Amino acid sequence: ILGAIGGAVIGGIAGNAAQKGLTSQGGYEYVVRLDNGNLVTVSQGTDILLNPGQRCMVLFGDRARVIPYN
């Protein structure tokens, strides 16, 4: 019985650690002032890096994204 309980506890700890590693990632939160003066906040991964004051486009859909405006 103690072995089963110990195995369940260790399995739960290992499963929790694995899930945390798979679902967590680094990212940035951008606060963007739109041309109409409104502010929007967009959180996204680290694949695109914008600098403060850089013009960007905000793409709205299922998830909002910001990309550099060229």
GROMACS .gro file of N, CA and C in nm:
model
  210
    1ILE      N    1   0.084  -0.120   0.000
    1ILE     CA    2   0.000   0.000   0.000
    1ILE      C    3   0.087   0.125   0.000
    2LEU      N    4   0.192   0.126   0.084
    2LEU     CA    5   0.280   0.243   0.087
    2LEU      C    6   0.349   0.265  -0.047
    3GLY      N    7   0.386   0.156  -0.115
    3GLY     CA    8   0.449   0.167  -0.245
    3GLY      C    9   0.355   0.229  -0.348
    4ALA      N   10   0.229   0.191  -0.343
    4ALA     CA   11   0.130   0.246  -0.437
    4ALA      C   12   0.108   0.394  -0.411
    5ILE      N   13   0.098   0.431  -0.286
    5ILE     CA   14   0.078   0.572  -0.251
    5ILE      C   15   0.202   0.653  -0.291
    6GLY      N   16   0.320   0.600  -0.260
    6GLY     CA   17   0.444   0.670  -0.297
    6GLY      C   18   0.457   0.684  -0.448
    7GLY      N   19   0.421   0.579  -0.523
    7GLY     CA   20   0.426   0.585  -0.669
    7GLY      C   21   0.329   0.688  -0.725
    8ALA      N   22   0.209   0.695  -0.665
    8ALA     CA   23   0.110   0.793  -0.711
    8ALA      C   24   0.158   0.935  -0.686
    9VAL      N   25   0.217   0.958  -0.569
    9VAL     CA   26   0.266   1.092  -0.536
    9VAL      C   27   0.380   1.131  -0.629
   10ILE      N   28   0.475   1.041  -0.649
   10ILE     CA   29   0.589   1.071  -0.738
   10ILE      C   30   0.540   1.090  -0.882
   11GLY      N   31   0.444   1.010  -0.925
   11GLY     CA   32   0.388   1.026  -1.059
   11GLY      C   33   0.318   1.160  -1.077
   12GLY      N   34   0.245   1.202  -0.975
   12GLY     CA   35   0.178   1.331  -0.980
   12GLY      C   36   0.276   1.447  -0.987
   13ILE      N   37   0.382   1.439  -0.910
   13ILE     CA   38   0.485   1.545  -0.912
   13ILE      C   39   0.553   1.549  -1.048
   14ALA      N   40   0.587   1.433  -1.103
   14ALA     CA   41   0.653   1.428  -1.234
   14ALA      C   42   0.560   1.480  -1.344
   15GLY      N   43   0.433   1.443  -1.339
   15GLY     CA   44   0.337   1.491  -1.439
   15GLY      C   45   0.317   1.641  -1.431
   16ASN      N   46   0.312   1.696  -1.312
   16ASN     CA   47   0.297   1.840  -1.295
   16ASN      C   48   0.418   1.914  -1.350
   17ALA      N   49   0.537   1.862  -1.323
   17ALA     CA   50   0.660   1.926  -1.374
   17ALA      C   51   0.665   1.920  -1.526
   18ALA      N   52   0.625   1.808  -1.584
   18ALA     CA   53   0.625   1.794  -1.730
   18ALA      C   54   0.526   1.891  -1.794
   19GLN      N   55   0.406   1.903  -1.737
   19GLN     CA   56   0.306   1.994  -1.793
   19GLN      C   57   0.352   2.138  -1.783
   20LYS      N   58   0.413   2.176  -1.672
   20LYS     CA   59   0.461   2.313  -1.655
   20LYS      C   60   0.568   2.345  -1.759
   21GLY      N   61   0.656   2.250  -1.786
   21GLY     CA   62   0.761   2.271  -1.885
   21GLY      C   63   0.707   2.282  -2.026
   22LEU      N   64   0.598   2.214  -2.056
   22LEU     CA   65   0.542   2.218  -2.190
   22LEU      C   66   0.455   2.340  -2.215
   23THR      N   67   0.395   2.396  -2.112
   23THR     CA   68   0.300   2.505  -2.132
   23THR      C   69   0.358   2.642  -2.100
   24SER      N   70   0.476   2.651  -2.044
   24SER     CA   71   0.532   2.782  -2.011
   24SER      C   72   0.633   2.822  -2.117
   25GLN      N   73   0.629   2.949  -2.154
   25GLN     CA   74   0.727   3.002  -2.247
   25GLN      C   75   0.748   3.149  -2.216
   26GLY      N   76   0.861   3.200  -2.260
   26GLY     CA   77   0.888   3.341  -2.241
   26GLY      C   78   0.809   3.423  -2.341
   27GLY      N   79   0.794   3.548  -2.314
   27GLY     CA   80   0.722   3.634  -2.406
   27GLY      C   81   0.733   3.780  -2.366
   28TYR      N   82   0.669   3.863  -2.446
   28TYR     CA   83   0.667   4.006  -2.423
   28TYR      C   84   0.523   4.054  -2.418
   29GLU      N   85   0.502   4.159  -2.342
   29GLU     CA   86   0.372   4.226  -2.340
   29GLU      C   87   0.392   4.366  -2.397
   30TYR      N   88   0.323   4.395  -2.504
   30TYR     CA   89   0.335   4.524  -2.571
   30TYR      C   90   0.211   4.608  -2.542
   31VAL      N   91   0.231   4.736  -2.512
   31VAL     CA   92   0.122   4.832  -2.503
   31VAL      C   93   0.136   4.921  -2.626
   32VAL      N   94   0.034   4.918  -2.711
   32VAL     CA   95   0.041   4.984  -2.841
   32VAL      C   96  -0.064   5.094  -2.846
   33ARG      N   97  -0.020   5.215  -2.887
   33ARG     CA   98  -0.115   5.324  -2.911
   33ARG      C   99  -0.153   5.320  -3.058
   34LEU      N  100  -0.281   5.300  -3.083
   34LEU     CA  101  -0.332   5.293  -3.220
   34LEU      C  102  -0.340   5.432  -3.280
   35ASP      N  103  -0.355   5.439  -3.412
   35ASP     CA  104  -0.366   5.569  -3.479
   35ASP      C  105  -0.484   5.651  -3.430
   36ASN      N  106  -0.591   5.585  -3.381
   36ASN     CA  107  -0.707   5.658  -3.330
   36ASN      C  108  -0.689   5.702  -3.185
   37GLY      N  109  -0.573   5.673  -3.125
   37GLY     CA  110  -0.544   5.715  -2.988
   37GLY      C  111  -0.573   5.610  -2.882
   38ASN      N  112  -0.644   5.505  -2.916
   38ASN     CA  113  -0.675   5.400  -2.819
   38ASN      C  114  -0.550   5.318  -2.789
   39LEU      N  115  -0.545   5.260  -2.670
   39LEU     CA  116  -0.436   5.172  -2.630
   39LEU      C  117  -0.484   5.028  -2.630
   40VAL      N  118  -0.400   4.938  -2.679
   40VAL     CA  119  -0.427   4.794  -2.670
   40VAL      C  120  -0.303   4.728  -2.612
   41THR      N  121  -0.324   4.617  -2.544
   41THR     CA  122  -0.214   4.539  -2.489
   41THR      C  123  -0.214   4.404  -2.559
   42VAL      N  124  -0.096   4.363  -2.606
   42VAL     CA  125  -0.082   4.235  -2.675
   42VAL      C  126   0.033   4.159  -2.610
   43SER      N  127   0.007   4.035  -2.573
   43SER     CA  128   0.112   3.946  -2.522
   43SER      C  129   0.142   3.843  -2.629
   44GLN      N  130   0.269   3.820  -2.655
   44GLN     CA  131   0.307   3.721  -2.755
   44GLN      C  132   0.445   3.667  -2.725
   45GLY      N  133   0.485   3.564  -2.795
   45GLY     CA  134   0.612   3.498  -2.775
   45GLY      C  135   0.729   3.587  -2.815
   46THR      N  136   0.847   3.530  -2.808
   46THR     CA  137   0.969   3.606  -2.832
   46THR      C  138   1.015   3.602  -2.977
   47ASP      N  139   0.931   3.550  -3.068
   47ASP     CA  140   0.974   3.538  -3.207
   47ASP      C  141   0.989   3.673  -3.277
   48ILE      N  142   0.916   3.774  -3.234
   48ILE     CA  143   0.926   3.908  -3.293
   48ILE      C  144   0.955   4.006  -3.180
   49LEU      N  145   1.060   4.084  -3.197
   49LEU     CA  146   1.099   4.182  -3.096
   49LEU      C  147   1.081   4.322  -3.152
   50LEU      N  148   1.003   4.404  -3.084
   50LEU     CA  149   0.982   4.542  -3.122
   50LEU      C  150   1.049   4.633  -3.021
   51ASN      N  151   1.097   4.746  -3.068
   51ASN     CA  152   1.160   4.845  -2.981
   51ASN      C  153   1.059   4.952  -2.943
   52PRO      N  154   1.077   5.016  -2.827
   52PRO     CA  155   0.987   5.124  -2.788
   52PRO      C  156   0.983   5.233  -2.896
   53GLY      N  157   0.863   5.277  -2.931
   53GLY     CA  158   0.845   5.382  -3.031
   53GLY      C  159   0.843   5.332  -3.174
   54GLN      N  160   0.872   5.205  -3.195
   54GLN     CA  161   0.872   5.151  -3.331
   54GLN      C  162   0.729   5.134  -3.380
   55ARG      N  163   0.706   5.174  -3.506
   55ARG     CA  164   0.573   5.157  -3.565
   55ARG      C  165   0.548   5.009  -3.589
   56CYS      N  166   0.424   4.968  -3.567
   56CYS     CA  167   0.389   4.827  -3.584
   56CYS      C  168   0.245   4.817  -3.634
   57MET      N  169   0.211   4.699  -3.679
   57MET     CA  170   0.074   4.667  -3.716
   57MET      C  171   0.020   4.570  -3.612
   58VAL      N  172  -0.106   4.590  -3.575
   58VAL     CA  173  -0.172   4.499  -3.482
   58VAL      C  174  -0.268   4.414  -3.564
   59LEU      N  175  -0.248   4.284  -3.560
   59LEU     CA  176  -0.333   4.191  -3.633
   59LEU      C  177  -0.433   4.132  -3.535
   60PHE      N  178  -0.561   4.153  -3.562
   60PHE     CA  179  -0.666   4.101  -3.474
   60PHE      C  180  -0.725   3.976  -3.536
   61GLY      N  181  -0.761   3.882  -3.455
   61GLY     CA  182  -0.822   3.757  -3.499
   61GLY      C  183  -0.854   3.677  -3.374
   62ASP      N  184  -0.832   3.545  -3.382
   62ASP     CA  185  -0.850   3.463  -3.262
   62ASP      C  186  -0.754   3.509  -3.154
   63ARG      N  187  -0.633   3.549  -3.197
   63ARG     CA  188  -0.532   3.605  -3.107
   63ARG      C  189  -0.476   3.729  -3.173
   64ALA      N  190  -0.453   3.831  -3.095
   64ALA     CA  191  -0.393   3.954  -3.148
   64ALA      C  192  -0.242   3.935  -3.155
   65ARG      N  193  -0.179   3.989  -3.258
   65ARG     CA  194  -0.034   3.985  -3.275
   65ARG      C  195   0.013   4.121  -3.319
   66VAL      N  196   0.135   4.155  -3.288
   66VAL     CA  197   0.197   4.277  -3.341
   66VAL      C  198   0.316   4.237  -3.427
   67ILE      N  199   0.331   4.308  -3.539
   67ILE     CA  200   0.445   4.285  -3.628
   67ILE      C  201   0.500   4.420  -3.668
   68PRO      N  202   0.628   4.429  -3.702
   68PRO     CA  203   0.685   4.558  -3.744
   68PRO      C  204   0.614   4.609  -3.869
   69TYR      N  205   0.598   4.741  -3.877
   69TYR     CA  206   0.537   4.805  -3.992
   69TYR      C  207   0.649   4.860  -4.080
   70ASN      N  208   0.654   4.815  -4.203
   70ASN     CA  209   0.761   4.860  -4.294
   70ASN      C  210   0.705   4.958  -4.394
   0.00000   0.00000   0.00000
